[in-house]
Amino acid sequence: MTGKIYSVSTTAPVNIATLKYWGKRDTKLNLPTNSSISVTLSQDDLRTLTTACAAEYFESDKLWVNGKEESVHGPRLVACFSELRALRKTLEDANPELPALSKYHLHIVSENNFPTAAGLASSAAGFAALVQAVANLYELPQSPEDLSRIARQGSGSACRSMFGGYVAWEMGREADGSDSRAVQISTQEAWPDMKAAILVISASKKETSSTVGMQTTVNTSTLFKYRTEVVVPQRFKEMSEAIVNKDFETFGKLTMIDSNQFHAVCLDSSPPVFYMNDTSRLVIGLIEKLNKIYGRVVAAYTFDAGPNSVLYYLKKDELIVLGLLKAVMPDIGGWDMKSYTASIAPAVPDGVDPCSFEALREGVSRIILTGVGPGPQKTDEVLIDGNGLPK
């Protein structure tokens, strides 16, 4: 093995949708049936780290994810590689002195610091990190918005992980997907007080993948058409405005009702698609009760295609939310990951019977405390050795 290895490392974040993407109008290009909105979460707690390298002597493209070699022949990955190489070739054609990286094979190593395929948007962070890492390796001038069109072809929601803060995936109308891209609604700096508590209810792989589940819904649900054509467009406008205005009351209400409707259309599918379980429903009951007691939205729950719950709340309500969760689930893992939680006393508001939610202690395995964060970041961490193989 001789020759120079060109290498770049990038991290990319998880995003959790507050207005759900569910259903594709074009499965090959990953074009959605509706627009969606998400919050990008801090990479201090949830991120994918990816090192991409290229060398003239590499014999083939290779990909390793969490220590395991994966196929590079899937159509999604091929589409991403093809578009990125075409953009690099344009640069090389304009400047023949550039190394011909578009002709070199790629070795890519990727690691998550959270369970893969467990309802924590691992594919979104993974493809965002891959696209951004290769784009950086190729020194492409394209904007995050432009790159989001490529990331979308790998995993739909990956386009939203190309930005930090609060992000919209505009569904677009063009058949070729040229206008289906992510845009930033607001930066994390504009509304930095958004916090999130992720309750890991199951870290195992889903029985029904998102790809299979959403196409089942598209093909069989009678409620789905009304959701995509009537409900989501209005909700998209209202939620975007709530984010810009930092209106948590409206943001929280819309987040919860959209999560509930998303799972309703899953149940309306034939055969029905189940992602939440009994523990998930207990979380809903707990948060609904909390909000009723305070007469306002203190916390908002949302569930993606899996049983895990994400609770959004503002920093000013942290003692209320975490105090309750600590009282109901004092012994689950994760409390010790943040030093400030040691000073938070368990606190149950009048009207909440902890015994009614005792099953949460058994059903929830871990809590991950995080908040709004930035988009992909360059890093000096390297996952590949001097021979272009995983360390």
XYZ file of C-alpha atoms in Angstrom:
391
model
C 0.000 0.000 0.000
C 1.613 3.210 -1.200
C 0.408 6.656 -2.028
C -1.166 9.585 -0.273
C -4.413 9.192 1.659
C -6.714 12.206 1.657
C -8.839 12.199 4.808
C -11.489 14.328 6.555
C -13.659 13.740 9.632
C -17.063 15.233 10.342
C -19.746 14.863 12.983
C -23.464 15.211 12.288
C -26.442 15.501 14.620
C -29.634 13.622 15.283
C -32.826 15.514 14.519
C -36.222 14.722 15.982
C -39.253 15.739 13.948
C -41.965 17.826 15.555
C -44.032 17.814 12.355
C -43.674 14.309 11.003
C -42.498 13.148 7.597
C -44.326 9.953 6.706
C -44.834 8.675 3.204
C -43.005 8.985 -0.115
C -44.315 10.087 -3.480
C -41.104 8.776 -5.079
C -39.285 5.975 -3.264
C -36.180 6.098 -5.482
C -35.489 9.802 -4.905
C -36.889 9.832 -1.345
C -39.421 12.539 -2.182
C -41.929 13.012 0.646
C -45.693 13.339 0.501
C -45.574 16.242 2.960
C -43.197 18.853 4.358
C -41.820 18.379 7.874
C -40.108 20.240 10.724
C -37.521 19.096 13.251
C -35.255 20.199 16.069
C -31.549 19.433 15.680
C -30.164 18.005 18.929
C -26.812 18.701 20.567
C -23.902 16.605 19.364
C -22.490 16.569 22.883
C -25.040 13.829 23.532
C -26.102 12.343 20.175
C -23.987 12.335 17.059
C -22.471 10.309 14.251
C -18.721 10.661 13.690
C -17.563 9.835 10.164
C -14.112 9.755 8.602
C -14.007 9.727 4.797
C -10.769 9.098 2.930
C -9.694 8.544 -0.653
C -6.518 7.141 -2.167
C -5.424 6.163 -5.661
C -4.472 2.662 -4.512
C -7.822 1.794 -2.868
C -9.304 -1.090 -4.848
C -12.983 -0.486 -4.071
C -15.365 1.668 -2.058
C -15.744 0.420 1.500
C -17.957 1.396 4.431
C -17.782 0.405 8.086
C -20.555 1.356 10.537
C -20.051 0.803 14.258
C -17.253 -1.652 13.619
C -19.065 -3.726 10.988
C -18.393 -3.617 7.256
C -21.544 -2.769 5.306
C -22.464 -3.062 1.642
C -21.747 -0.038 -0.535
C -23.967 -1.281 -3.359
C -27.348 -0.164 -2.003
C -29.093 2.326 -4.315
C -29.215 5.055 -1.654
C -25.482 5.020 -1.002
C -24.696 4.711 -4.702
C -26.852 7.779 -5.414
C -25.017 9.849 -2.779
C -21.565 8.782 -3.994
C -22.511 9.413 -7.618
C -23.752 12.969 -7.026
C -20.812 13.923 -4.813
C -18.290 12.551 -7.313
C -19.988 14.448 -10.146
C -19.652 17.703 -8.199
C -15.986 16.982 -7.482
C -15.339 16.169 -11.165
C -16.718 19.578 -12.110
C -14.045 21.172 -9.909
C -11.324 18.940 -11.368
C -12.373 19.731 -14.937
C -12.133 23.443 -14.147
C -8.736 23.031 -12.433
C -6.614 20.126 -13.740
C -4.065 20.681 -10.967
C -6.485 19.312 -8.375
C -5.962 15.666 -7.367
C -8.418 13.430 -9.198
C -10.313 12.416 -6.063
C -13.498 11.812 -8.064
C -11.747 8.808 -9.642
C -10.442 7.375 -6.360
C -12.334 4.864 -4.308
C -13.591 5.924 -0.889
C -13.117 4.293 2.509
C -15.626 5.525 5.076
C -15.791 4.665 8.769
C -18.749 5.799 10.844
C -19.631 5.474 14.518
C -22.746 6.449 16.458
C -22.762 7.194 20.172
C -26.386 5.989 20.415
C -28.304 2.808 19.471
C -28.677 2.314 15.723
C -32.178 1.645 14.302
C -33.836 2.263 17.669
C -36.081 5.159 16.758
C -33.367 7.766 17.378
C -32.936 8.867 13.762
C -29.626 7.042 13.343
C -29.895 6.912 9.552
C -30.449 10.682 9.422
C -27.284 11.466 11.360
C -25.393 8.743 9.489
C -26.134 9.935 5.968
C -25.739 13.607 6.929
C -22.285 12.844 8.338
C -21.346 10.798 5.279
C -22.451 13.449 2.780
C -20.826 16.305 4.700
C -17.585 14.354 5.240
C -17.224 13.492 1.553
C -18.215 17.048 0.574
C -15.466 18.365 2.854
C -12.995 15.819 1.490
C -13.823 16.963 -2.033
C -13.730 20.642 -0.943
C -17.117 21.242 -2.555
C -18.485 24.795 -2.520
C -22.131 23.706 -2.267
C -24.261 25.105 0.575
C -25.905 22.951 3.273
C -29.168 23.470 1.393
C -27.636 22.083 -1.793
C -26.033 19.164 0.060
C -29.340 18.419 1.784
C -30.759 17.339 -1.589
C -28.045 14.681 -1.762
C -28.409 13.591 1.873
C -32.161 13.231 1.284
C -31.470 10.512 -1.274
C -29.637 8.507 1.382
C -32.242 8.915 4.114
C -35.132 11.329 3.828
C -34.769 12.929 7.237
C -30.974 13.168 6.779
C -31.546 16.373 4.829
C -32.725 18.044 8.066
C -29.512 17.005 9.879
C -27.515 19.200 7.486
C -28.561 22.204 9.587
C -28.553 23.079 13.258
C -31.368 24.714 15.189
C -34.888 24.393 13.812
C -35.211 22.949 10.343
C -37.864 22.437 7.677
C -37.781 19.867 4.915
C -39.734 21.438 2.078
C -41.367 18.604 0.132
C -41.073 20.360 -3.222
C -43.133 19.727 -6.340
C -40.629 18.918 -9.076
C -40.515 15.312 -10.289
C -36.704 15.268 -10.222
C -36.580 16.342 -6.544
C -34.594 19.505 -7.314
C -36.776 21.589 -4.989
C -37.095 19.005 -2.179
C -34.536 20.285 0.302
C -33.956 21.361 3.884
C -33.962 24.994 5.002
C -33.294 26.503 8.402
C -36.309 28.084 10.086
C -34.306 29.472 12.994
C -30.846 29.052 14.492
C -30.130 27.467 17.855
C -28.829 30.858 19.008
C -32.213 32.447 18.281
C -34.031 30.029 20.616
C -31.354 28.360 22.771
C -33.619 27.460 25.705
C -35.136 24.379 24.064
C -34.312 21.227 26.047
C -35.068 17.599 25.304
C -35.290 14.467 27.416
C -35.204 11.227 25.449
C -36.712 8.248 27.223
C -35.172 5.107 25.737
C -37.957 2.574 25.979
C -36.413 0.096 23.572
C -32.973 0.066 21.973
C -33.793 -2.983 19.853
C -34.409 -2.911 16.118
C -37.942 -2.029 15.001
C -40.267 -4.838 13.920
C -41.482 -2.714 11.006
C -38.881 -0.495 9.356
C -39.796 3.103 8.555
C -39.506 2.409 4.824
C -41.958 -0.502 4.942
C -44.273 1.201 7.443
C -44.660 4.444 5.532
C -45.406 2.779 2.208
C -48.001 0.583 3.904
C -49.640 3.769 5.165
C -49.437 5.518 1.777
C -51.037 2.541 0.025
C -53.788 1.673 2.524
C -54.669 4.487 4.971
C -57.787 6.527 4.177
C -56.842 9.136 6.809
C -53.422 9.666 5.247
C -54.634 11.709 2.254
C -56.475 14.174 4.525
C -53.397 14.532 6.730
C -51.014 15.306 3.883
C -53.301 17.553 1.847
C -55.218 19.450 4.551
C -53.695 19.123 8.023
C -49.945 19.290 7.458
C -49.799 22.399 5.222
C -51.637 24.492 7.823
C -49.715 22.949 10.704
C -46.416 23.591 8.912
C -47.215 27.301 8.709
C -48.336 27.516 12.347
C -45.344 25.607 13.725
C -42.852 27.631 11.691
C -44.360 30.833 13.082
C -44.300 29.433 16.627
C -40.577 28.678 16.301
C -39.738 32.140 14.941
C -41.836 33.744 17.712
C -40.421 31.416 20.399
C -44.008 30.486 21.289
C -43.552 27.230 23.210
C -47.248 26.887 24.069
C -48.215 26.667 20.401
C -45.089 24.711 19.448
C -45.755 22.140 22.171
C -49.433 21.681 21.362
C -48.724 21.210 17.669
C -45.866 18.803 18.404
C -48.088 16.538 20.513
C -51.130 16.505 18.245
C -48.953 15.848 15.214
C -47.238 12.922 16.925
C -50.629 11.509 17.834
C -51.969 11.913 14.316
C -48.862 10.331 12.804
C -49.405 7.216 14.919
C -53.132 7.333 14.117
C -52.443 7.001 10.386
C -50.043 4.161 11.190
C -52.886 2.390 12.991
C -55.208 3.214 10.079
C -52.911 1.275 7.756
C -53.641 -2.293 6.691
C -52.159 -4.261 8.285
C -51.842 -1.738 11.139
C -48.341 -0.489 11.927
C -47.461 -0.337 15.630
C -44.526 1.699 16.878
C -45.583 2.817 20.348
C -46.100 0.347 23.194
C -47.727 0.405 26.632
C -44.776 2.271 28.140
C -45.029 4.906 25.405
C -48.679 5.448 26.246
C -47.855 5.829 29.948
C -45.447 8.636 29.045
C -48.224 10.380 27.129
C -50.524 10.063 30.135
C -47.891 11.469 32.494
C -47.164 14.531 30.359
C -50.829 15.224 29.639
C -51.490 15.155 33.395
C -48.539 17.441 34.119
C -49.696 19.998 31.558
C -53.268 19.879 32.860
C -52.139 20.533 36.443
C -50.135 23.601 35.413
C -52.738 24.828 32.948
C -50.162 25.262 30.207
C -47.760 23.240 28.076
C -44.838 22.547 30.396
C -43.548 19.660 28.280
C -44.436 18.255 24.867
C -44.045 14.612 23.881
C -43.351 13.244 20.443
C -42.716 9.714 19.134
C -41.038 8.865 15.849
C -41.296 5.426 14.225
C -40.439 3.623 17.467
C -41.494 3.472 21.130
C -38.906 5.956 22.430
C -40.253 9.259 23.673
C -38.737 12.697 23.173
C -39.942 15.347 25.607
C -39.358 18.979 24.684
C -39.414 21.664 27.384
C -37.850 25.040 28.094
C -34.915 25.577 30.423
C -37.117 27.586 32.804
C -39.246 24.472 33.407
C -36.346 22.052 33.802
C -36.847 21.556 37.555
C -40.537 20.756 37.038
C -40.007 18.279 34.194
C -36.889 16.527 35.473
C -38.132 16.602 39.058
C -41.206 14.645 38.000
C -39.256 12.210 35.835
C -36.773 11.654 38.650
C -39.590 10.948 41.099
C -41.253 8.453 38.767
C -38.052 6.868 37.390
C -35.242 7.485 39.904
C -33.114 4.447 39.092
C -32.964 4.407 35.294
C -29.626 4.932 33.588
C -28.536 8.310 32.322
C -29.195 10.597 35.283
C -25.490 10.549 36.128
C -24.448 11.706 32.649
C -25.245 15.325 33.507
C -23.715 16.720 36.695
C -26.493 19.242 37.272
C -29.121 16.526 37.746
C -27.638 15.631 41.148
C -29.111 18.830 42.561
C -32.575 18.251 41.099
C -34.882 16.912 43.797
C -37.623 14.438 42.868
C -40.879 16.396 42.867
C -44.408 15.183 42.197
C -47.032 17.907 41.703
C -50.366 17.564 43.471
C -52.687 15.532 41.290
C -50.097 13.057 40.008
C -50.127 9.616 41.599
C -46.651 8.117 41.124
C -48.059 4.625 41.693
C -50.108 4.990 38.516
C -46.894 5.309 36.547
C -44.815 2.703 38.373
C -44.548 0.606 35.215
C -42.375 3.338 33.713
C -39.546 2.196 35.992
C -39.568 -1.167 34.241
C -40.351 0.082 30.742
C -37.806 2.901 30.435
C -34.167 1.802 30.408
C -32.398 5.125 30.062
C -32.809 8.882 29.887
C -30.735 11.083 27.573
C -30.757 14.773 28.451
C -29.933 17.130 25.636
C -31.084 20.250 23.843
C -31.034 22.131 20.571
C -27.662 22.071 18.807
C -25.651 22.872 15.666
C -25.372 21.159 12.293
C -22.412 19.100 10.993
C -19.005 20.013 12.398
C -15.453 19.338 11.235
C -13.384 17.441 13.783
C -9.815 16.257 14.305
C -11.027 12.874 15.570
C -10.028 10.194 13.079
C -11.483 6.696 12.744
C -9.162 5.481 9.970
C -5.525 4.370 10.292
C -2.578 5.084 8.021
C -3.615 2.292 5.670
C -7.137 3.586 5.160
C -8.698 0.948 7.408
C -10.705 1.288 10.636
C -8.575 1.904 13.714
